[in-house]
Amino acid sequence: MTNSMDEKLLRLHYIHPLPWQKIQHLLTLISDLDELRNLSPTILAMHLNIKQSTAASMIELYDKMQATLLQQYYEKHQIYAIPYTSKFYPLRLKEVFDPPAVIYAKGNISLLQEPRMMAVIGSRIATNYSENALKLLIPPLIQQKFVVVSGLAKGADRLAHEAAIRYGGNTIGVLGHGLFHSYPKENDELHRYMTEHQLVITEYPPYVGVQKWHFPARNRIISGLSEALLVTEAKLKSGTLITTELALEQGKDVFVVPGNIFSELSKGTNKLIKEGAIPVWDGHQMLAELQMFSNFR
């Protein structure tokens, strides 16, 4: 494995987690990632549009890690590292803008190959309205073997994961940080459970901590993995609407739970309906809509 493309890609990604597009761009300059050791920091910095000091550090660290077998290291921690070049890399993710160069996963890795996935998102201060809506919407999805995908954040994400588990289904959590970290703290128990019985994935190497700007970036993975997107509650300005925009750009169906016109958490969802999202109030209705407007069978 030492000389394989996968291992070289993992080594580079561990040092500096570049997205796949930048790695492709790098491979227009060099034919093999090991040639990175022979580049000057100036040329590398110009080619990748990064600081020269960062480029120098990348070259030095890549050289020092030549004898490191990262796949063995990840296996020791029960982490699956799936490079873009691997046959196990999810095909749907290859279709998103700027796909991750590597996916790090912990738990039931076979869930990534499931054909039916539904992203479920909403406010981090979701009310019992979201919880009650999911009681109607999630069970029919589970009956049809849909995997529920969400971001393992508090609020609607947590409710979505818990609903999938409660009704005997499967769920994938997409993190905005590395697998050695758990965030938010109130989800620690759920996070541990999912790494043992469900699946948690991230595009960041295990050591990477929580950074605010990572969370909008991970939203493209949530929508990218999924066949469609379901939104429960959302304010007019929220990360939920960013994810919705990504899903629309990816050509995904967007389903929205209509909300109370007096609630701030319904202003975003009701606006989505006005703009053409599909209003849903029953899981069987959502499945019928999917069958009508998508390739769902």
CSV table of C-alpha atoms in Angstrom, one decimal:
chain,number,residue,atom,x,y,z
A,1,MET,CA,0.0,0.0,0.0
A,2,THR,CA,3.0,2.3,0.6
A,3,ASN,CA,3.4,3.3,-3.1
A,4,SER,CA,-0.3,3.3,-4.0
A,5,MET,CA,-2.1,6.5,-5.1
A,6,ASP,CA,-4.5,6.1,-2.2
A,7,GLU,CA,-1.8,6.1,0.4
A,8,LYS,CA,-0.1,9.1,-1.2
A,9,LEU,CA,-3.4,10.9,-1.3
A,10,LEU,CA,-4.1,10.1,2.4
A,11,ARG,CA,-0.6,11.4,3.3
A,12,LEU,CA,-1.1,14.7,1.5
A,13,HIS,CA,-4.6,15.1,2.9
A,14,TYR,CA,-3.4,14.5,6.5
A,15,ILE,CA,-0.8,17.2,6.1
A,16,HIS,CA,-3.1,19.7,4.4
A,17,PRO,CA,-6.7,18.7,3.6
A,18,LEU,CA,-7.0,20.1,0.1
A,19,PRO,CA,-10.3,19.5,-1.8
A,20,TRP,CA,-10.2,17.1,-4.7
A,21,GLN,CA,-10.2,19.9,-7.3
A,22,LYS,CA,-7.0,21.4,-5.9
A,23,ILE,CA,-5.4,18.0,-5.9
A,24,GLN,CA,-6.3,17.6,-9.5
A,25,HIS,CA,-4.9,21.0,-10.2
A,26,LEU,CA,-1.7,19.9,-8.4
A,27,LEU,CA,-1.5,16.8,-10.6
A,28,THR,CA,-1.3,19.0,-13.7
A,29,LEU,CA,2.0,20.2,-12.3
A,30,ILE,CA,3.4,16.9,-11.2
A,31,SER,CA,2.5,13.4,-12.4
A,32,ASP,CA,3.0,11.7,-9.1
A,33,LEU,CA,2.3,13.1,-5.6
A,34,ASP,CA,5.7,11.9,-4.4
A,35,GLU,CA,7.2,14.5,-6.8
A,36,LEU,CA,5.9,17.1,-4.3
A,37,ARG,CA,9.1,16.6,-2.4
A,38,ASN,CA,11.1,18.0,-5.3
A,39,LEU,CA,9.0,21.1,-5.9
A,40,SER,CA,10.1,24.5,-4.7
A,41,PRO,CA,7.8,26.2,-2.1
A,42,THR,CA,7.5,29.2,-4.4
A,43,ILE,CA,6.1,27.1,-7.4
A,44,LEU,CA,3.8,25.1,-5.1
A,45,ALA,CA,2.5,28.3,-3.4
A,46,MET,CA,1.8,29.9,-6.8
A,47,HIS,CA,0.1,26.8,-8.2
A,48,LEU,CA,-2.2,26.2,-5.3
A,49,ASN,CA,-2.7,29.9,-4.4
A,50,ILE,CA,-1.4,29.4,-0.8
A,51,LYS,CA,1.2,31.1,1.3
A,52,GLN,CA,4.8,30.2,0.6
A,53,SER,CA,5.4,29.2,4.3
A,54,THR,CA,2.4,26.8,4.0
A,55,ALA,CA,3.8,25.3,0.8
A,56,ALA,CA,7.2,24.8,2.5
A,57,SER,CA,5.6,23.1,5.4
A,58,MET,CA,3.6,20.8,3.1
A,59,ILE,CA,6.8,19.7,1.3
A,60,GLU,CA,8.7,19.1,4.5
A,61,LEU,CA,6.0,17.2,6.2
A,62,TYR,CA,5.2,15.1,3.1
A,63,ASP,CA,8.8,14.1,2.9
A,64,LYS,CA,8.9,13.2,6.7
A,65,MET,CA,5.8,11.0,6.3
A,66,GLN,CA,7.2,8.8,3.6
A,67,ALA,CA,7.4,5.8,5.9
A,68,THR,CA,4.0,6.4,7.5
A,69,LEU,CA,1.2,4.0,6.6
A,70,LEU,CA,-1.9,6.0,7.3
A,71,GLN,CA,-4.4,3.3,6.5
A,72,GLN,CA,-2.9,1.2,9.3
A,73,TYR,CA,-3.1,4.2,11.6
A,74,TYR,CA,-6.8,4.7,10.8
A,75,GLU,CA,-7.6,1.0,11.1
A,76,LYS,CA,-6.1,1.1,14.6
A,77,HIS,CA,-8.7,3.8,15.5
A,78,GLN,CA,-11.5,2.0,13.6
A,79,ILE,CA,-11.7,4.7,11.0
A,80,TYR,CA,-12.2,4.1,7.3
A,81,ALA,CA,-10.3,6.5,5.2
A,82,ILE,CA,-11.9,6.6,1.7
A,83,PRO,CA,-10.0,8.6,-0.9
A,84,TYR,CA,-11.6,9.9,-4.0
A,85,THR,CA,-9.7,7.3,-6.0
A,86,SER,CA,-11.2,4.4,-4.0
A,87,LYS,CA,-13.9,2.2,-5.5
A,88,PHE,CA,-15.7,2.7,-2.1
A,89,TYR,CA,-16.0,6.4,-2.6
A,90,PRO,CA,-19.8,7.4,-2.8
A,91,LEU,CA,-20.7,8.0,-6.5
A,92,ARG,CA,-23.2,10.8,-5.6
A,93,LEU,CA,-20.4,12.8,-3.9
A,94,LYS,CA,-18.4,12.8,-7.1
A,95,GLU,CA,-21.2,14.8,-8.7
A,96,VAL,CA,-21.1,17.7,-6.2
A,97,PHE,CA,-19.2,20.9,-6.7
A,98,ASP,CA,-15.7,20.6,-5.2
A,99,PRO,CA,-16.1,17.0,-3.8
A,100,PRO,CA,-14.0,16.0,-0.8
A,101,ALA,CA,-10.7,14.4,-1.6
A,102,VAL,CA,-11.1,12.0,1.3
A,103,ILE,CA,-14.0,10.8,3.4
A,104,TYR,CA,-13.3,9.6,6.9
A,105,ALA,CA,-15.9,7.3,8.3
A,106,LYS,CA,-16.6,5.4,11.5
A,107,GLY,CA,-19.4,2.9,12.0
A,108,ASN,CA,-21.4,0.9,9.5
A,109,ILE,CA,-19.5,1.7,6.3
A,110,SER,CA,-21.9,-0.2,4.1
A,111,LEU,CA,-24.5,2.6,4.6
A,112,LEU,CA,-22.5,4.7,2.1
A,113,GLN,CA,-23.5,2.3,-0.6
A,114,GLU,CA,-27.3,2.4,0.1
A,115,PRO,CA,-29.2,3.7,-2.9
A,116,ARG,CA,-31.8,5.6,-1.1
A,117,MET,CA,-30.9,8.6,1.2
A,118,MET,CA,-32.9,11.5,2.4
A,119,ALA,CA,-31.3,14.6,4.0
A,120,VAL,CA,-33.3,15.9,6.9
A,121,ILE,CA,-32.4,19.4,8.2
A,122,GLY,CA,-33.8,22.3,10.1
A,123,SER,CA,-33.2,24.8,12.9
A,124,ARG,CA,-30.7,24.2,15.7
A,125,ILE,CA,-33.4,25.6,18.0
A,126,ALA,CA,-36.1,23.3,16.6
A,127,THR,CA,-39.3,23.1,18.6
A,128,ASN,CA,-41.6,20.1,19.3
A,129,TYR,CA,-43.3,21.0,16.0
A,130,SER,CA,-40.2,19.5,14.2
A,131,GLU,CA,-40.3,16.5,16.5
A,132,ASN,CA,-44.0,15.8,15.8
A,133,ALA,CA,-43.6,16.4,12.1
A,134,LEU,CA,-40.8,13.8,11.9
A,135,LYS,CA,-43.1,11.3,13.6
A,136,LEU,CA,-45.3,11.5,10.5
A,137,LEU,CA,-42.6,11.8,7.9
A,138,ILE,CA,-39.7,9.5,9.0
A,139,PRO,CA,-41.5,6.1,9.4
A,140,PRO,CA,-42.7,5.7,5.8
A,141,LEU,CA,-39.1,6.6,4.6
A,142,ILE,CA,-37.7,3.9,6.9
A,143,GLN,CA,-40.2,1.4,5.6
A,144,GLN,CA,-38.8,2.1,2.1
A,145,LYS,CA,-35.2,1.6,3.3
A,146,PHE,CA,-34.2,5.3,3.1
A,147,VAL,CA,-31.1,6.2,5.1
A,148,VAL,CA,-31.6,9.5,6.9
A,149,VAL,CA,-28.7,11.9,6.5
A,150,SER,CA,-28.1,15.0,8.7
A,151,GLY,CA,-25.4,17.0,10.4
A,152,LEU,CA,-25.3,15.6,14.0
A,153,ALA,CA,-25.9,19.2,15.2
A,154,LYS,CA,-28.3,20.0,18.0
A,155,GLY,CA,-32.0,20.7,17.2
A,156,ALA,CA,-33.4,19.3,14.0
A,157,ASP,CA,-30.3,17.2,13.1
A,158,ARG,CA,-30.4,15.4,16.4
A,159,LEU,CA,-34.2,14.9,16.1
A,160,ALA,CA,-33.7,13.4,12.6
A,161,HIS,CA,-31.0,10.9,13.7
A,162,GLU,CA,-33.0,9.9,16.8
A,163,ALA,CA,-36.2,9.4,14.8
A,164,ALA,CA,-34.4,7.2,12.2
A,165,ILE,CA,-33.0,5.0,15.0
A,166,ARG,CA,-36.3,5.0,17.0
A,167,TYR,CA,-38.2,3.6,14.0
A,168,GLY,CA,-35.6,1.0,13.2
A,169,GLY,CA,-33.9,2.7,10.3
A,170,ASN,CA,-30.4,3.8,9.5
A,171,THR,CA,-28.8,7.2,9.6
A,172,ILE,CA,-25.6,9.0,8.6
A,173,GLY,CA,-24.1,12.0,10.5
A,174,VAL,CA,-21.9,14.4,8.5
A,175,LEU,CA,-19.5,16.2,10.8
A,176,GLY,CA,-17.8,19.6,10.3
A,177,HIS,CA,-14.7,18.4,12.1
A,178,GLY,CA,-12.4,15.4,12.6
A,179,LEU,CA,-13.5,12.1,14.2
A,180,PHE,CA,-11.4,12.5,17.3
A,181,HIS,CA,-13.7,15.3,18.3
A,182,SER,CA,-17.4,15.4,19.3
A,183,TYR,CA,-19.5,18.6,18.9
A,184,PRO,CA,-21.8,19.7,20.4
A,185,LYS,CA,-21.3,18.2,23.8
A,186,GLU,CA,-25.0,17.4,24.4
A,187,ASN,CA,-24.8,15.0,21.4
A,188,ASP,CA,-21.8,13.0,22.8
A,189,GLU,CA,-23.9,10.0,23.6
A,190,LEU,CA,-25.7,10.0,20.2
A,191,HIS,CA,-22.3,10.5,18.5
A,192,ARG,CA,-20.9,7.5,20.2
A,193,TYR,CA,-23.9,5.4,19.5
A,194,MET,CA,-23.8,6.3,15.8
A,195,THR,CA,-20.1,5.5,15.4
A,196,GLU,CA,-20.9,2.0,16.8
A,197,HIS,CA,-24.3,1.2,15.2
A,198,GLN,CA,-24.9,3.7,12.4
A,199,LEU,CA,-22.3,5.9,10.5
A,200,VAL,CA,-20.5,9.1,11.1
A,201,ILE,CA,-18.5,10.7,8.3
A,202,THR,CA,-16.4,13.8,7.7
A,203,GLU,CA,-14.1,15.3,5.0
A,204,TYR,CA,-11.6,16.4,7.7
A,205,PRO,CA,-8.7,14.3,9.1
A,206,PRO,CA,-9.3,13.0,12.6
A,207,TYR,CA,-7.2,15.6,14.4
A,208,VAL,CA,-9.0,18.6,12.9
A,209,GLY,CA,-11.0,20.5,15.6
A,210,VAL,CA,-14.2,22.5,15.4
A,211,GLN,CA,-14.1,25.6,13.2
A,212,LYS,CA,-17.2,27.7,12.4
A,213,TRP,CA,-16.5,27.9,8.7
A,214,HIS,CA,-16.4,24.1,8.3
A,215,PHE,CA,-20.1,23.7,8.9
A,216,PRO,CA,-21.4,25.5,5.8
A,217,ALA,CA,-18.8,23.5,3.8
A,218,ARG,CA,-20.0,20.2,5.1
A,219,ASN,CA,-23.6,21.0,4.0
A,220,ARG,CA,-22.7,20.2,0.4
A,221,ILE,CA,-22.0,16.6,1.6
A,222,ILE,CA,-25.3,16.3,3.4
A,223,SER,CA,-27.2,17.3,0.3
A,224,GLY,CA,-24.8,15.6,-2.1
A,225,LEU,CA,-25.2,12.2,-0.6
A,226,SER,CA,-29.0,12.4,-0.6
A,227,GLU,CA,-31.7,11.9,-3.2
A,228,ALA,CA,-33.8,14.7,-1.8
A,229,LEU,CA,-33.9,17.1,1.1
A,230,LEU,CA,-36.5,17.6,3.8
A,231,VAL,CA,-36.6,20.8,5.9
A,232,THR,CA,-38.7,21.0,9.1
A,233,GLU,CA,-38.2,24.5,10.6
A,234,ALA,CA,-35.9,27.4,9.5
A,235,LYS,CA,-35.5,31.1,10.0
A,236,LEU,CA,-35.3,33.4,7.0
A,237,LYS,CA,-31.5,33.7,7.5
A,238,SER,CA,-30.0,30.3,8.5
A,239,GLY,CA,-27.5,27.6,7.5
A,240,THR,CA,-30.6,25.4,6.7
A,241,LEU,CA,-31.4,27.7,3.7
A,242,ILE,CA,-27.8,27.5,2.5
A,243,THR,CA,-28.1,23.7,2.4
A,244,THR,CA,-31.4,24.0,0.6
A,245,GLU,CA,-29.7,26.2,-2.1
A,246,LEU,CA,-27.0,23.6,-2.5
A,247,ALA,CA,-29.5,20.9,-2.9
A,248,LEU,CA,-31.4,22.9,-5.6
A,249,GLU,CA,-28.1,23.5,-7.4
A,250,GLN,CA,-27.4,19.8,-7.3
A,251,GLY,CA,-30.8,19.2,-8.9
A,252,LYS,CA,-32.4,17.6,-5.8
A,253,ASP,CA,-36.0,17.7,-4.8
A,254,VAL,CA,-36.7,19.9,-1.7
A,255,PHE,CA,-39.5,19.0,0.6
A,256,VAL,CA,-40.7,21.5,3.3
A,257,VAL,CA,-43.0,21.2,6.3
A,258,PRO,CA,-45.4,24.1,6.2
A,259,GLY,CA,-45.2,26.2,9.3
A,260,ASN,CA,-47.2,28.4,11.7
A,261,ILE,CA,-47.3,31.9,10.1
A,262,PHE,CA,-46.7,33.4,13.5
A,263,SER,CA,-43.4,31.5,14.1
A,264,GLU,CA,-40.0,32.9,13.3
A,265,LEU,CA,-38.9,29.3,12.6
A,266,SER,CA,-41.5,29.0,9.9
A,267,LYS,CA,-40.6,32.1,7.9
A,268,GLY,CA,-37.7,30.4,6.1
A,269,THR,CA,-39.7,27.2,5.3
A,270,ASN,CA,-42.8,29.1,4.2
A,271,LYS,CA,-40.6,31.2,1.9
A,272,LEU,CA,-39.1,28.1,0.4
A,273,ILE,CA,-42.6,26.9,-0.4
A,274,LYS,CA,-43.4,30.2,-2.1
A,275,GLU,CA,-40.3,29.8,-4.2
A,276,GLY,CA,-41.3,26.3,-5.4
A,277,ALA,CA,-40.3,23.8,-2.7
A,278,ILE,CA,-42.7,20.9,-2.3
A,279,PRO,CA,-44.9,21.2,0.9
A,280,VAL,CA,-45.3,17.9,2.7
A,281,TRP,CA,-47.2,16.8,5.8
A,282,ASP,CA,-47.2,13.0,5.5
A,283,GLY,CA,-44.4,10.6,4.7
A,284,HIS,CA,-46.4,8.6,2.2
A,285,GLN,CA,-47.3,11.8,0.4
A,286,MET,CA,-43.5,12.6,0.2
A,287,LEU,CA,-42.8,9.1,-1.2
A,288,ALA,CA,-45.6,9.7,-3.8
A,289,GLU,CA,-44.0,13.0,-4.8
A,290,LEU,CA,-40.6,11.4,-5.1
A,291,GLN,CA,-42.0,8.7,-7.4
A,292,MET,CA,-43.7,11.3,-9.5
A,293,PHE,CA,-40.8,13.8,-9.9
A,294,SER,CA,-37.6,11.7,-9.5
A,295,ASN,CA,-36.1,8.4,-10.4
A,296,PHE,CA,-37.3,6.9,-7.1
A,297,ARG,CA,-38.7,3.3,-7.6
